[in-house]
Amino acid sequence: MHPSGHQTKLASRYVLVTKAGERIALMFEKGPTSPANLWMHAEHAASIEHLGLSRRDYPAADLYAATDEKGRPIYGRHAALRQMRELANSDLVRFEIENAAQLRSVLRQLAP
């Protein structure tokens, strides 16, 4: 588990430690009306691109680019990411996870 813990029902935060000792922060987003998503730093996403998962990039430069109806900047990502210092303001990728086998494949690729 990530030091910031999990967010109630919709997001679980983790730190995956590779055999080489590298720490990879991940957030697994789940909800009753949306697909499951796995968020990670963009630098780690390159190692799993060949798996063919649906992905969306979230560049750090786009943070707070949108505004609400009162003109206040909007974070633009899942709010649970703000508690993860490794991911909160970094270039991220969100992968859509359709089943447990896909998630297992991702984890095997990230930490062989």
PDB file of N, CA and C in Angstrom:
ATOM      1  N   MET A   1       0.840  -1.178   0.000  1.00  0.00           N
ATOM      2  CA  MET A   1       0.000   0.000   0.000  1.00  0.00           C
ATOM      3  C   MET A   1       0.892   1.250   0.000  1.00  0.00           C
ATOM      4  N   HIS A   2       0.390   2.290  -0.591  1.00  0.00           N
ATOM      5  CA  HIS A   2       1.086   3.577  -0.629  1.00  0.00           C
ATOM      6  C   HIS A   2       1.004   4.233   0.755  1.00  0.00           C
ATOM      7  N   PRO A   3       2.027   5.025   1.140  1.00  0.00           N
ATOM      8  CA  PRO A   3       2.003   5.689   2.451  1.00  0.00           C
ATOM      9  C   PRO A   3       0.769   6.565   2.695  1.00  0.00           C
ATOM     10  N   SER A   4       0.166   7.104   1.635  1.00  0.00           N
ATOM     11  CA  SER A   4      -1.020   7.944   1.827  1.00  0.00           C
ATOM     12  C   SER A   4      -2.295   7.128   1.992  1.00  0.00           C
ATOM     13  N   GLY A   5      -2.196   5.813   1.899  1.00  0.00           N
ATOM     14  CA  GLY A   5      -3.357   4.946   2.096  1.00  0.00           C
ATOM     15  C   GLY A   5      -4.294   4.949   0.899  1.00  0.00           C
ATOM     16  N   HIS A   6      -5.422   4.278   1.069  1.00  0.00           N
ATOM     17  CA  HIS A   6      -6.430   4.197   0.013  1.00  0.00           C
ATOM     18  C   HIS A   6      -7.473   5.289   0.198  1.00  0.00           C
ATOM     19  N   GLN A   7      -8.168   5.606  -0.885  1.00  0.00           N
ATOM     20  CA  GLN A   7      -9.268   6.575  -0.814  1.00  0.00           C
ATOM     21  C   GLN A   7     -10.570   5.777  -0.748  1.00  0.00           C
ATOM     22  N   THR A   8     -11.199   5.752   0.335  1.00  0.00           N
ATOM     23  CA  THR A   8     -12.469   5.052   0.579  1.00  0.00           C
ATOM     24  C   THR A   8     -12.770   3.981  -0.466  1.00  0.00           C
ATOM     25  N   LYS A   9     -13.753   4.229  -1.341  1.00  0.00           N
ATOM     26  CA  LYS A   9     -14.224   3.193  -2.256  1.00  0.00           C
ATOM     27  C   LYS A   9     -13.682   3.282  -3.676  1.00  0.00           C
ATOM     28  N   LEU A  10     -13.309   4.448  -4.133  1.00  0.00           N
ATOM     29  CA  LEU A  10     -13.061   4.635  -5.560  1.00  0.00           C
ATOM     30  C   LEU A  10     -11.613   4.530  -6.021  1.00  0.00           C
ATOM     31  N   ALA A  11     -10.662   4.583  -5.137  1.00  0.00           N
ATOM     32  CA  ALA A  11      -9.265   4.526  -5.561  1.00  0.00           C
ATOM     33  C   ALA A  11      -8.409   3.826  -4.513  1.00  0.00           C
ATOM     34  N   SER A  12      -7.495   3.003  -5.004  1.00  0.00           N
ATOM     35  CA  SER A  12      -6.533   2.334  -4.138  1.00  0.00           C
ATOM     36  C   SER A  12      -5.145   2.749  -4.595  1.00  0.00           C
ATOM     37  N   ARG A  13      -4.304   3.117  -3.635  1.00  0.00           N
ATOM     38  CA  ARG A  13      -2.956   3.607  -3.944  1.00  0.00           C
ATOM     39  C   ARG A  13      -1.927   2.561  -3.518  1.00  0.00           C
ATOM     40  N   TYR A  14      -0.944   2.337  -4.406  1.00  0.00           N
ATOM     41  CA  TYR A  14       0.061   1.308  -4.143  1.00  0.00           C
ATOM     42  C   TYR A  14       1.456   1.793  -4.513  1.00  0.00           C
ATOM     43  N   VAL A  15       2.444   1.120  -3.955  1.00  0.00           N
ATOM     44  CA  VAL A  15       3.831   1.262  -4.378  1.00  0.00           C
ATOM     45  C   VAL A  15       4.303  -0.143  -4.728  1.00  0.00           C
ATOM     46  N   LEU A  16       4.663  -0.321  -5.988  1.00  0.00           N
ATOM     47  CA  LEU A  16       5.189  -1.591  -6.474  1.00  0.00           C
ATOM     48  C   LEU A  16       6.708  -1.501  -6.407  1.00  0.00           C
ATOM     49  N   VAL A  17       7.335  -2.443  -5.727  1.00  0.00           N
ATOM     50  CA  VAL A  17       8.794  -2.443  -5.607  1.00  0.00           C
ATOM     51  C   VAL A  17       9.343  -3.532  -6.512  1.00  0.00           C
ATOM     52  N   THR A  18      10.192  -3.134  -7.458  1.00  0.00           N
ATOM     53  CA  THR A  18      10.776  -4.086  -8.390  1.00  0.00           C
ATOM     54  C   THR A  18      11.903  -4.864  -7.713  1.00  0.00           C
ATOM     55  N   LYS A  19      12.357  -5.911  -8.370  1.00  0.00           N
ATOM     56  CA  LYS A  19      13.477  -6.696  -7.826  1.00  0.00           C
ATOM     57  C   LYS A  19      14.737  -5.857  -7.701  1.00  0.00           C
ATOM     58  N   ALA A  20      14.848  -4.836  -8.548  1.00  0.00           N
ATOM     59  CA  ALA A  20      16.010  -3.934  -8.496  1.00  0.00           C
ATOM     60  C   ALA A  20      15.849  -2.866  -7.416  1.00  0.00           C
ATOM     61  N   GLY A  21      14.711  -2.857  -6.724  1.00  0.00           N
ATOM     62  CA  GLY A  21      14.488  -1.897  -5.653  1.00  0.00           C
ATOM     63  C   GLY A  21      13.835  -0.598  -6.089  1.00  0.00           C
ATOM     64  N   GLU A  22      13.472  -0.492  -7.369  1.00  0.00           N
ATOM     65  CA  GLU A  22      12.786   0.716  -7.843  1.00  0.00           C
ATOM     66  C   GLU A  22      11.361   0.724  -7.303  1.00  0.00           C
ATOM     67  N   ARG A  23      10.918   1.893  -6.882  1.00  0.00           N
ATOM     68  CA  ARG A  23       9.567   2.051  -6.334  1.00  0.00           C
ATOM     69  C   ARG A  23       8.692   2.719  -7.395  1.00  0.00           C
ATOM     70  N   ILE A  24       7.599   2.054  -7.760  1.00  0.00           N
ATOM     71  CA  ILE A  24       6.690   2.550  -8.790  1.00  0.00           C
ATOM     72  C   ILE A  24       5.339   2.831  -8.139  1.00  0.00           C
ATOM     73  N   ALA A  25       4.956   4.093  -8.125  1.00  0.00           N
ATOM     74  CA  ALA A  25       3.664   4.485  -7.549  1.00  0.00           C
ATOM     75  C   ALA A  25       2.563   4.205  -8.566  1.00  0.00           C
ATOM     76  N   LEU A  26       1.481   3.595  -8.101  1.00  0.00           N
ATOM     77  CA  LEU A  26       0.330   3.262  -8.936  1.00  0.00           C
ATOM     78  C   LEU A  26      -0.947   3.626  -8.206  1.00  0.00           C
ATOM     79  N   MET A  27      -1.942   4.040  -8.959  1.00  0.00           N
ATOM     80  CA  MET A  27      -3.265   4.216  -8.375  1.00  0.00           C
ATOM     81  C   MET A  27      -4.255   3.451  -9.226  1.00  0.00           C
ATOM     82  N   PHE A  28      -5.036   2.602  -8.569  1.00  0.00           N
ATOM     83  CA  PHE A  28      -6.065   1.816  -9.235  1.00  0.00           C
ATOM     84  C   PHE A  28      -7.403   2.473  -8.934  1.00  0.00           C
ATOM     85  N   GLU A  29      -8.055   2.945  -9.982  1.00  0.00           N
ATOM     86  CA  GLU A  29      -9.341   3.638  -9.860  1.00  0.00           C
ATOM     87  C   GLU A  29     -10.453   2.672 -10.254  1.00  0.00           C
ATOM     88  N   LYS A  30     -11.473   2.622  -9.432  1.00  0.00           N
ATOM     89  CA  LYS A  30     -12.592   1.722  -9.716  1.00  0.00           C
ATOM     90  C   LYS A  30     -13.892   2.411  -9.339  1.00  0.00           C
ATOM     91  N   GLY A  31     -14.932   2.082 -10.039  1.00  0.00           N
ATOM     92  CA  GLY A  31     -16.222   2.682  -9.738  1.00  0.00           C
ATOM     93  C   GLY A  31     -17.341   1.883 -10.366  1.00  0.00           C
ATOM     94  N   PRO A  32     -18.553   2.044  -9.864  1.00  0.00           N
ATOM     95  CA  PRO A  32     -19.677   1.257 -10.374  1.00  0.00           C
ATOM     96  C   PRO A  32     -20.123   1.655 -11.782  1.00  0.00           C
ATOM     97  N   THR A  33     -19.814   2.865 -12.218  1.00  0.00           N
ATOM     98  CA  THR A  33     -20.311   3.322 -13.521  1.00  0.00           C
ATOM     99  C   THR A  33     -19.207   3.598 -14.536  1.00  0.00           C
ATOM    100  N   SER A  34     -17.963   3.335 -14.168  1.00  0.00           N
ATOM    101  CA  SER A  34     -16.869   3.603 -15.099  1.00  0.00           C
ATOM    102  C   SER A  34     -15.921   2.405 -15.130  1.00  0.00           C
ATOM    103  N   PRO A  35     -15.133   2.291 -16.195  1.00  0.00           N
ATOM    104  CA  PRO A  35     -14.178   1.181 -16.252  1.00  0.00           C
ATOM    105  C   PRO A  35     -13.081   1.359 -15.212  1.00  0.00           C
ATOM    106  N   ALA A  36     -12.418   0.270 -14.885  1.00  0.00           N
ATOM    107  CA  ALA A  36     -11.282   0.338 -13.973  1.00  0.00           C
ATOM    108  C   ALA A  36     -10.115   0.983 -14.707  1.00  0.00           C
ATOM    109  N   ASN A  37      -9.368   1.814 -14.006  1.00  0.00           N
ATOM    110  CA  ASN A  37      -8.228   2.509 -14.593  1.00  0.00           C
ATOM    111  C   ASN A  37      -7.013   2.358 -13.702  1.00  0.00           C
ATOM    112  N   LEU A  38      -5.852   2.250 -14.343  1.00  0.00           N
ATOM    113  CA  LEU A  38      -4.597   2.192 -13.625  1.00  0.00           C
ATOM    114  C   LEU A  38      -3.771   3.406 -14.031  1.00  0.00           C
ATOM    115  N   TRP A  39      -3.435   4.238 -13.048  1.00  0.00           N
ATOM    116  CA  TRP A  39      -2.656   5.457 -13.262  1.00  0.00           C
ATOM    117  C   TRP A  39      -1.208   5.210 -12.884  1.00  0.00           C
ATOM    118  N   MET A  40      -0.285   5.749 -13.686  1.00  0.00           N
ATOM    119  CA  MET A  40       1.139   5.625 -13.378  1.00  0.00           C
ATOM    120  C   MET A  40       1.914   6.761 -14.030  1.00  0.00           C
ATOM    121  N   HIS A  41       3.137   6.931 -13.578  1.00  0.00           N
ATOM    122  CA  HIS A  41       4.030   7.929 -14.155  1.00  0.00           C
ATOM    123  C   HIS A  41       4.296   7.542 -15.606  1.00  0.00           C
ATOM    124  N   ALA A  42       4.354   8.520 -16.490  1.00  0.00           N
ATOM    125  CA  ALA A  42       4.526   8.270 -17.921  1.00  0.00           C
ATOM    126  C   ALA A  42       5.804   7.495 -18.230  1.00  0.00           C
ATOM    127  N   GLU A  43       6.847   7.691 -17.465  1.00  0.00           N
ATOM    128  CA  GLU A  43       8.105   6.987 -17.753  1.00  0.00           C
ATOM    129  C   GLU A  43       7.968   5.476 -17.605  1.00  0.00           C
ATOM    130  N   HIS A  44       7.043   5.017 -16.773  1.00  0.00           N
ATOM    131  CA  HIS A  44       6.837   3.582 -16.584  1.00  0.00           C
ATOM    132  C   HIS A  44       5.876   3.004 -17.626  1.00  0.00           C
ATOM    133  N   ALA A  45       5.082   3.838 -18.234  1.00  0.00           N
ATOM    134  CA  ALA A  45       4.087   3.377 -19.202  1.00  0.00           C
ATOM    135  C   ALA A  45       4.724   2.773 -20.449  1.00  0.00           C
ATOM    136  N   ALA A  46       5.895   3.235 -20.805  1.00  0.00           N
ATOM    137  CA  ALA A  46       6.557   2.729 -22.015  1.00  0.00           C
ATOM    138  C   ALA A  46       6.786   1.227 -21.958  1.00  0.00           C
ATOM    139  N   SER A  47       7.006   0.690 -20.777  1.00  0.00           N
ATOM    140  CA  SER A  47       7.300  -0.741 -20.651  1.00  0.00           C
ATOM    141  C   SER A  47       6.077  -1.627 -20.841  1.00  0.00           C
ATOM    142  N   ILE A  48       4.882  -1.039 -20.878  1.00  0.00           N
ATOM    143  CA  ILE A  48       3.678  -1.870 -21.059  1.00  0.00           C
ATOM    144  C   ILE A  48       2.865  -1.486 -22.290  1.00  0.00           C
ATOM    145  N   GLU A  49       3.373  -0.576 -23.104  1.00  0.00           N
ATOM    146  CA  GLU A  49       2.632  -0.148 -24.298  1.00  0.00           C
ATOM    147  C   GLU A  49       2.311  -1.300 -25.230  1.00  0.00           C
ATOM    148  N   HIS A  50       3.185  -2.280 -25.316  1.00  0.00           N
ATOM    149  CA  HIS A  50       2.979  -3.401 -26.231  1.00  0.00           C
ATOM    150  C   HIS A  50       1.786  -4.287 -25.836  1.00  0.00           C
ATOM    151  N   LEU A  51       1.230  -4.087 -24.651  1.00  0.00           N
ATOM    152  CA  LEU A  51       0.082  -4.888 -24.217  1.00  0.00           C
ATOM    153  C   LEU A  51      -1.213  -4.465 -24.902  1.00  0.00           C
ATOM    154  N   GLY A  52      -1.214  -3.319 -25.560  1.00  0.00           N
ATOM    155  CA  GLY A  52      -2.373  -2.882 -26.332  1.00  0.00           C
ATOM    156  C   GLY A  52      -3.550  -2.370 -25.519  1.00  0.00           C
ATOM    157  N   LEU A  53      -3.305  -1.916 -24.313  1.00  0.00           N
ATOM    158  CA  LEU A  53      -4.379  -1.388 -23.471  1.00  0.00           C
ATOM    159  C   LEU A  53      -4.786   0.001 -23.940  1.00  0.00           C
ATOM    160  N   SER A  54      -6.046   0.322 -23.764  1.00  0.00           N
ATOM    161  CA  SER A  54      -6.518   1.674 -24.053  1.00  0.00           C
ATOM    162  C   SER A  54      -5.872   2.621 -23.050  1.00  0.00           C
ATOM    163  N   ARG A  55      -5.332   3.738 -23.555  1.00  0.00           N
ATOM    164  CA  ARG A  55      -4.617   4.648 -22.671  1.00  0.00           C
ATOM    165  C   ARG A  55      -4.990   6.095 -22.967  1.00  0.00           C
ATOM    166  N   ARG A  56      -4.755   6.913 -21.955  1.00  0.00           N
ATOM    167  CA  ARG A  56      -4.924   8.356 -22.112  1.00  0.00           C
ATOM    168  C   ARG A  56      -3.775   9.034 -21.377  1.00  0.00           C
ATOM    169  N   ASP A  57      -3.136   9.977 -22.050  1.00  0.00           N
ATOM    170  CA  ASP A  57      -2.027  10.713 -21.459  1.00  0.00           C
ATOM    171  C   ASP A  57      -2.545  11.940 -20.716  1.00  0.00           C
ATOM    172  N   TYR A  58      -1.923  12.229 -19.592  1.00  0.00           N
ATOM    173  CA  TYR A  58      -2.246  13.390 -18.772  1.00  0.00           C
ATOM    174  C   TYR A  58      -0.960  14.160 -18.491  1.00  0.00           C
ATOM    175  N   PRO A  59      -0.540  15.020 -19.423  1.00  0.00           N
ATOM    176  CA  PRO A  59       0.700  15.784 -19.223  1.00  0.00           C
ATOM    177  C   PRO A  59       0.580  16.762 -18.049  1.00  0.00           C
ATOM    178  N   ALA A  60       1.672  16.932 -17.340  1.00  0.00           N
ATOM    179  CA  ALA A  60       1.691  17.865 -16.218  1.00  0.00           C
ATOM    180  C   ALA A  60       1.376  19.281 -16.681  1.00  0.00           C
ATOM    181  N   ALA A  61       1.733  19.604 -17.904  1.00  0.00           N
ATOM    182  CA  ALA A  61       1.492  20.947 -18.435  1.00  0.00           C
ATOM    183  C   ALA A  61       0.001  21.272 -18.534  1.00  0.00           C
ATOM    184  N   ASP A  62      -0.850  20.253 -18.564  1.00  0.00           N
ATOM    185  CA  ASP A  62      -2.294  20.477 -18.672  1.00  0.00           C
ATOM    186  C   ASP A  62      -2.986  20.653 -17.322  1.00  0.00           C
ATOM    187  N   LEU A  63      -2.249  20.451 -16.224  1.00  0.00           N
ATOM    188  CA  LEU A  63      -2.852  20.623 -14.905  1.00  0.00           C
ATOM    189  C   LEU A  63      -3.365  22.049 -14.745  1.00  0.00           C
ATOM    190  N   TYR A  64      -4.528  22.176 -14.213  1.00  0.00           N
ATOM    191  CA  TYR A  64      -5.171  23.458 -13.921  1.00  0.00           C
ATOM    192  C   TYR A  64      -5.423  24.306 -15.181  1.00  0.00           C
ATOM    193  N   ALA A  65      -5.389  23.695 -16.359  1.00  0.00           N
ATOM    194  CA  ALA A  65      -5.640  24.436 -17.601  1.00  0.00           C
ATOM    195  C   ALA A  65      -7.122  24.783 -17.745  1.00  0.00           C
ATOM    196  N   ALA A  66      -8.000  23.898 -17.280  1.00  0.00           N
ATOM    197  CA  ALA A  66      -9.439  24.149 -17.347  1.00  0.00           C
ATOM    198  C   ALA A  66      -9.887  24.927 -16.106  1.00  0.00           C
ATOM    199  N   THR A  67     -11.019  25.583 -16.235  1.00  0.00           N
ATOM    200  CA  THR A  67     -11.565  26.327 -15.098  1.00  0.00           C
ATOM    201  C   THR A  67     -13.016  25.923 -14.874  1.00  0.00           C
ATOM    202  N   ASP A  68     -13.486  26.157 -13.653  1.00  0.00           N
ATOM    203  CA  ASP A  68     -14.894  25.887 -13.342  1.00  0.00           C
ATOM    204  C   ASP A  68     -15.747  27.082 -13.748  1.00  0.00           C
ATOM    205  N   GLU A  69     -17.025  27.027 -13.421  1.00  0.00           N
ATOM    206  CA  GLU A  69     -17.955  28.094 -13.828  1.00  0.00           C
ATOM    207  C   GLU A  69     -17.631  29.459 -13.220  1.00  0.00           C
ATOM    208  N   LYS A  70     -16.837  29.454 -12.148  1.00  0.00           N
ATOM    209  CA  LYS A  70     -16.443  30.722 -11.517  1.00  0.00           C
ATOM    210  C   LYS A  70     -15.041  31.177 -11.941  1.00  0.00           C
ATOM    211  N   GLY A  71     -14.453  30.449 -12.895  1.00  0.00           N
ATOM    212  CA  GLY A  71     -13.139  30.814 -13.385  1.00  0.00           C
ATOM    213  C   GLY A  71     -11.978  30.293 -12.567  1.00  0.00           C
ATOM    214  N   ARG A  72     -12.254  29.436 -11.594  1.00  0.00           N
ATOM    215  CA  ARG A  72     -11.192  28.867 -10.762  1.00  0.00           C
ATOM    216  C   ARG A  72     -10.561  27.665 -11.479  1.00  0.00           C
ATOM    217  N   PRO A  73      -9.252  27.524 -11.393  1.00  0.00           N
ATOM    218  CA  PRO A  73      -8.578  26.396 -12.048  1.00  0.00           C
ATOM    219  C   PRO A  73      -9.054  25.052 -11.487  1.00  0.00           C
ATOM    220  N   ILE A  74      -9.159  24.061 -12.369  1.00  0.00           N
ATOM    221  CA  ILE A  74      -9.568  22.704 -12.007  1.00  0.00           C
ATOM    222  C   ILE A  74      -8.354  21.789 -12.142  1.00  0.00           C
ATOM    223  N   TYR A  75      -8.170  20.897 -11.186  1.00  0.00           N
ATOM    224  CA  TYR A  75      -7.031  19.969 -11.182  1.00  0.00           C
ATOM    225  C   TYR A  75      -6.964  19.155 -12.472  1.00  0.00           C
ATOM    226  N   GLY A  76      -8.054  18.607 -12.932  1.00  0.00           N
ATOM    227  CA  GLY A  76      -8.095  17.917 -14.217  1.00  0.00           C
ATOM    228  C   GLY A  76      -7.735  16.447 -14.199  1.00  0.00           C
ATOM    229  N   ARG A  77      -7.614  15.877 -13.021  1.00  0.00           N
ATOM    230  CA  ARG A  77      -7.328  14.449 -12.866  1.00  0.00           C
ATOM    231  C   ARG A  77      -8.162  13.921 -11.705  1.00  0.00           C
ATOM    232  N   HIS A  78      -8.108  12.629 -11.499  1.00  0.00           N
ATOM    233  CA  HIS A  78      -8.801  12.038 -10.354  1.00  0.00           C
ATOM    234  C   HIS A  78      -8.230  12.662  -9.080  1.00  0.00           C
ATOM    235  N   ALA A  79      -9.095  13.150  -8.222  1.00  0.00           N
ATOM    236  CA  ALA A  79      -8.679  13.867  -7.012  1.00  0.00           C
ATOM    237  C   ALA A  79      -7.804  13.019  -6.091  1.00  0.00           C
ATOM    238  N   ALA A  80      -7.951  11.702  -6.121  1.00  0.00           N
ATOM    239  CA  ALA A  80      -7.157  10.839  -5.240  1.00  0.00           C
ATOM    240  C   ALA A  80      -5.670  10.876  -5.579  1.00  0.00           C
ATOM    241  N   LEU A  81      -5.323  11.328  -6.760  1.00  0.00           N
ATOM    242  CA  LEU A  81      -3.909  11.428  -7.142  1.00  0.00           C
ATOM    243  C   LEU A  81      -3.188  12.538  -6.381  1.00  0.00           C
ATOM    244  N   ARG A  82      -3.913  13.519  -5.936  1.00  0.00           N
ATOM    245  CA  ARG A  82      -3.294  14.656  -5.234  1.00  0.00           C
ATOM    246  C   ARG A  82      -2.540  14.228  -3.975  1.00  0.00           C
ATOM    247  N   GLN A  83      -2.946  13.133  -3.362  1.00  0.00           N
ATOM    248  CA  GLN A  83      -2.307  12.657  -2.130  1.00  0.00           C
ATOM    249  C   GLN A  83      -1.018  11.889  -2.395  1.00  0.00           C
ATOM    250  N   MET A  84      -0.728  11.615  -3.660  1.00  0.00           N
ATOM    251  CA  MET A  84       0.455  10.829  -4.014  1.00  0.00           C
ATOM    252  C   MET A  84       1.527  11.771  -4.559  1.00  0.00           C
ATOM    253  N   ARG A  85       2.502  12.107  -3.757  1.00  0.00           N
ATOM    254  CA  ARG A  85       3.481  13.104  -4.166  1.00  0.00           C
ATOM    255  C   ARG A  85       4.225  12.710  -5.429  1.00  0.00           C
ATOM    256  N   GLU A  86       4.369  11.409  -5.681  1.00  0.00           N
ATOM    257  CA  GLU A  86       5.075  10.947  -6.868  1.00  0.00           C
ATOM    258  C   GLU A  86       4.268  11.182  -8.144  1.00  0.00           C
ATOM    259  N   LEU A  87       2.951  11.233  -8.028  1.00  0.00           N
ATOM    260  CA  LEU A  87       2.090  11.327  -9.204  1.00  0.00           C
ATOM    261  C   LEU A  87       1.326  12.636  -9.327  1.00  0.00           C
ATOM    262  N   ALA A  88       1.113  13.319  -8.252  1.00  0.00           N
ATOM    263  CA  ALA A  88       0.206  14.468  -8.211  1.00  0.00           C
ATOM    264  C   ALA A  88       0.440  15.493  -9.311  1.00  0.00           C
ATOM    265  N   ASN A  89       1.680  15.844  -9.581  1.00  0.00           N
ATOM    266  CA  ASN A  89       1.988  16.908 -10.537  1.00  0.00           C
ATOM    267  C   ASN A  89       2.906  16.447 -11.664  1.00  0.00           C
ATOM    268  N   SER A  90       2.934  15.155 -11.930  1.00  0.00           N
ATOM    269  CA  SER A  90       3.819  14.572 -12.940  1.00  0.00           C
ATOM    270  C   SER A  90       3.071  14.275 -14.226  1.00  0.00           C
ATOM    271  N   ASP A  91       3.835  13.947 -15.273  1.00  0.00           N
ATOM    272  CA  ASP A  91       3.242  13.434 -16.501  1.00  0.00           C
ATOM    273  C   ASP A  91       2.737  12.032 -16.198  1.00  0.00           C
ATOM    274  N   LEU A  92       1.444  11.803 -16.435  1.00  0.00           N
ATOM    275  CA  LEU A  92       0.841  10.507 -16.117  1.00  0.00           C
ATOM    276  C   LEU A  92       0.218   9.864 -17.338  1.00  0.00           C
ATOM    277  N   VAL A  93      -0.010   8.564 -17.218  1.00  0.00           N
ATOM    278  CA  VAL A  93      -0.781   7.806 -18.192  1.00  0.00           C
ATOM    279  C   VAL A  93      -1.820   7.030 -17.411  1.00  0.00           C
ATOM    280  N   ARG A  94      -3.031   7.004 -17.980  1.00  0.00           N
ATOM    281  CA  ARG A  94      -4.121   6.214 -17.386  1.00  0.00           C
ATOM    282  C   ARG A  94      -4.473   5.106 -18.366  1.00  0.00           C
ATOM    283  N   PHE A  95      -4.341   3.861 -17.911  1.00  0.00           N
ATOM    284  CA  PHE A  95      -4.691   2.703 -18.719  1.00  0.00           C
ATOM    285  C   PHE A  95      -6.041   2.153 -18.272  1.00  0.00           C
ATOM    286  N   GLU A  96      -6.875   1.818 -19.233  1.00  0.00           N
ATOM    287  CA  GLU A  96      -8.157   1.191 -18.927  1.00  0.00           C
ATOM    288  C   GLU A  96      -7.920  -0.306 -18.775  1.00  0.00           C
ATOM    289  N   ILE A  97      -8.356  -0.845 -17.651  1.00  0.00           N
ATOM    290  CA  ILE A  97      -8.170  -2.260 -17.342  1.00  0.00           C
ATOM    291  C   ILE A  97      -9.519  -2.960 -17.469  1.00  0.00           C
ATOM    292  N   GLU A  98      -9.600  -3.925 -18.372  1.00  0.00           N
ATOM    293  CA  GLU A  98     -10.871  -4.609 -18.629  1.00  0.00           C
ATOM    294  C   GLU A  98     -11.060  -5.864 -17.797  1.00  0.00           C
ATOM    295  N   ASN A  99      -9.958  -6.489 -17.360  1.00  0.00           N
ATOM    296  CA  ASN A  99     -10.106  -7.726 -16.585  1.00  0.00           C
ATOM    297  C   ASN A  99      -8.849  -7.968 -15.748  1.00  0.00           C
ATOM    298  N   ALA A 100      -8.950  -8.937 -14.866  1.00  0.00           N
ATOM    299  CA  ALA A 100      -7.844  -9.227 -13.943  1.00  0.00           C
ATOM    300  C   ALA A 100      -6.600  -9.714 -14.678  1.00  0.00           C
ATOM    301  N   ALA A 101      -6.777 -10.425 -15.790  1.00  0.00           N
ATOM    302  CA  ALA A 101      -5.627 -10.916 -16.556  1.00  0.00           C
ATOM    303  C   ALA A 101      -4.799  -9.750 -17.100  1.00  0.00           C
ATOM    304  N   GLN A 102      -5.460  -8.701 -17.550  1.00  0.00           N
ATOM    305  CA  GLN A 102      -4.738  -7.522 -18.029  1.00  0.00           C
ATOM    306  C   GLN A 102      -3.934  -6.891 -16.901  1.00  0.00           C
ATOM    307  N   LEU A 103      -4.531  -6.771 -15.746  1.00  0.00           N
ATOM    308  CA  LEU A 103      -3.832  -6.183 -14.609  1.00  0.00           C
ATOM    309  C   LEU A 103      -2.619  -7.022 -14.227  1.00  0.00           C
ATOM    310  N   ARG A 104      -2.769  -8.335 -14.210  1.00  0.00           N
ATOM    311  CA  ARG A 104      -1.635  -9.219 -13.907  1.00  0.00           C
ATOM    312  C   ARG A 104      -0.506  -9.017 -14.920  1.00  0.00           C
ATOM    313  N   SER A 105      -0.857  -8.901 -16.201  1.00  0.00           N
ATOM    314  CA  SER A 105       0.148  -8.684 -17.247  1.00  0.00           C
ATOM    315  C   SER A 105       0.899  -7.376 -17.024  1.00  0.00           C
ATOM    316  N   VAL A 106       0.173  -6.337 -16.689  1.00  0.00           N
ATOM    317  CA  VAL A 106       0.794  -5.038 -16.432  1.00  0.00           C
ATOM    318  C   VAL A 106       1.778  -5.141 -15.277  1.00  0.00           C
ATOM    319  N   LEU A 107       1.350  -5.731 -14.191  1.00  0.00           N
ATOM    320  CA  LEU A 107       2.211  -5.835 -13.009  1.00  0.00           C
ATOM    321  C   LEU A 107       3.452  -6.681 -13.286  1.00  0.00           C
ATOM    322  N   ARG A 108       3.295  -7.765 -14.071  1.00  0.00           N
ATOM    323  CA  ARG A 108       4.453  -8.589 -14.437  1.00  0.00           C
ATOM    324  C   ARG A 108       5.460  -7.798 -15.283  1.00  0.00           C
ATOM    325  N   GLN A 109       4.950  -6.958 -16.168  1.00  0.00           N
ATOM    326  CA  GLN A 109       5.834  -6.162 -17.012  1.00  0.00           C
ATOM    327  C   GLN A 109       6.544  -5.064 -16.218  1.00  0.00           C
ATOM    328  N   LEU A 110       5.850  -4.464 -15.284  1.00  0.00           N
ATOM    329  CA  LEU A 110       6.450  -3.386 -14.496  1.00  0.00           C
ATOM    330  C   LEU A 110       7.505  -3.885 -13.526  1.00  0.00           C
ATOM    331  N   ALA A 111       7.262  -5.047 -12.958  1.00  0.00           N
ATOM    332  CA  ALA A 111       8.198  -5.619 -11.977  1.00  0.00           C
ATOM    333  C   ALA A 111       8.441  -7.087 -12.303  1.00  0.00           C
ATOM    334  N   PRO A 112       9.245  -7.325 -13.358  1.00  0.00           N
ATOM    335  CA  PRO A 112       9.486  -8.729 -13.788  1.00  0.00           C
ATOM    336  C   PRO A 112      10.209  -9.539 -12.736  1.00  0.00           C
TER     337      PRO A 112
END
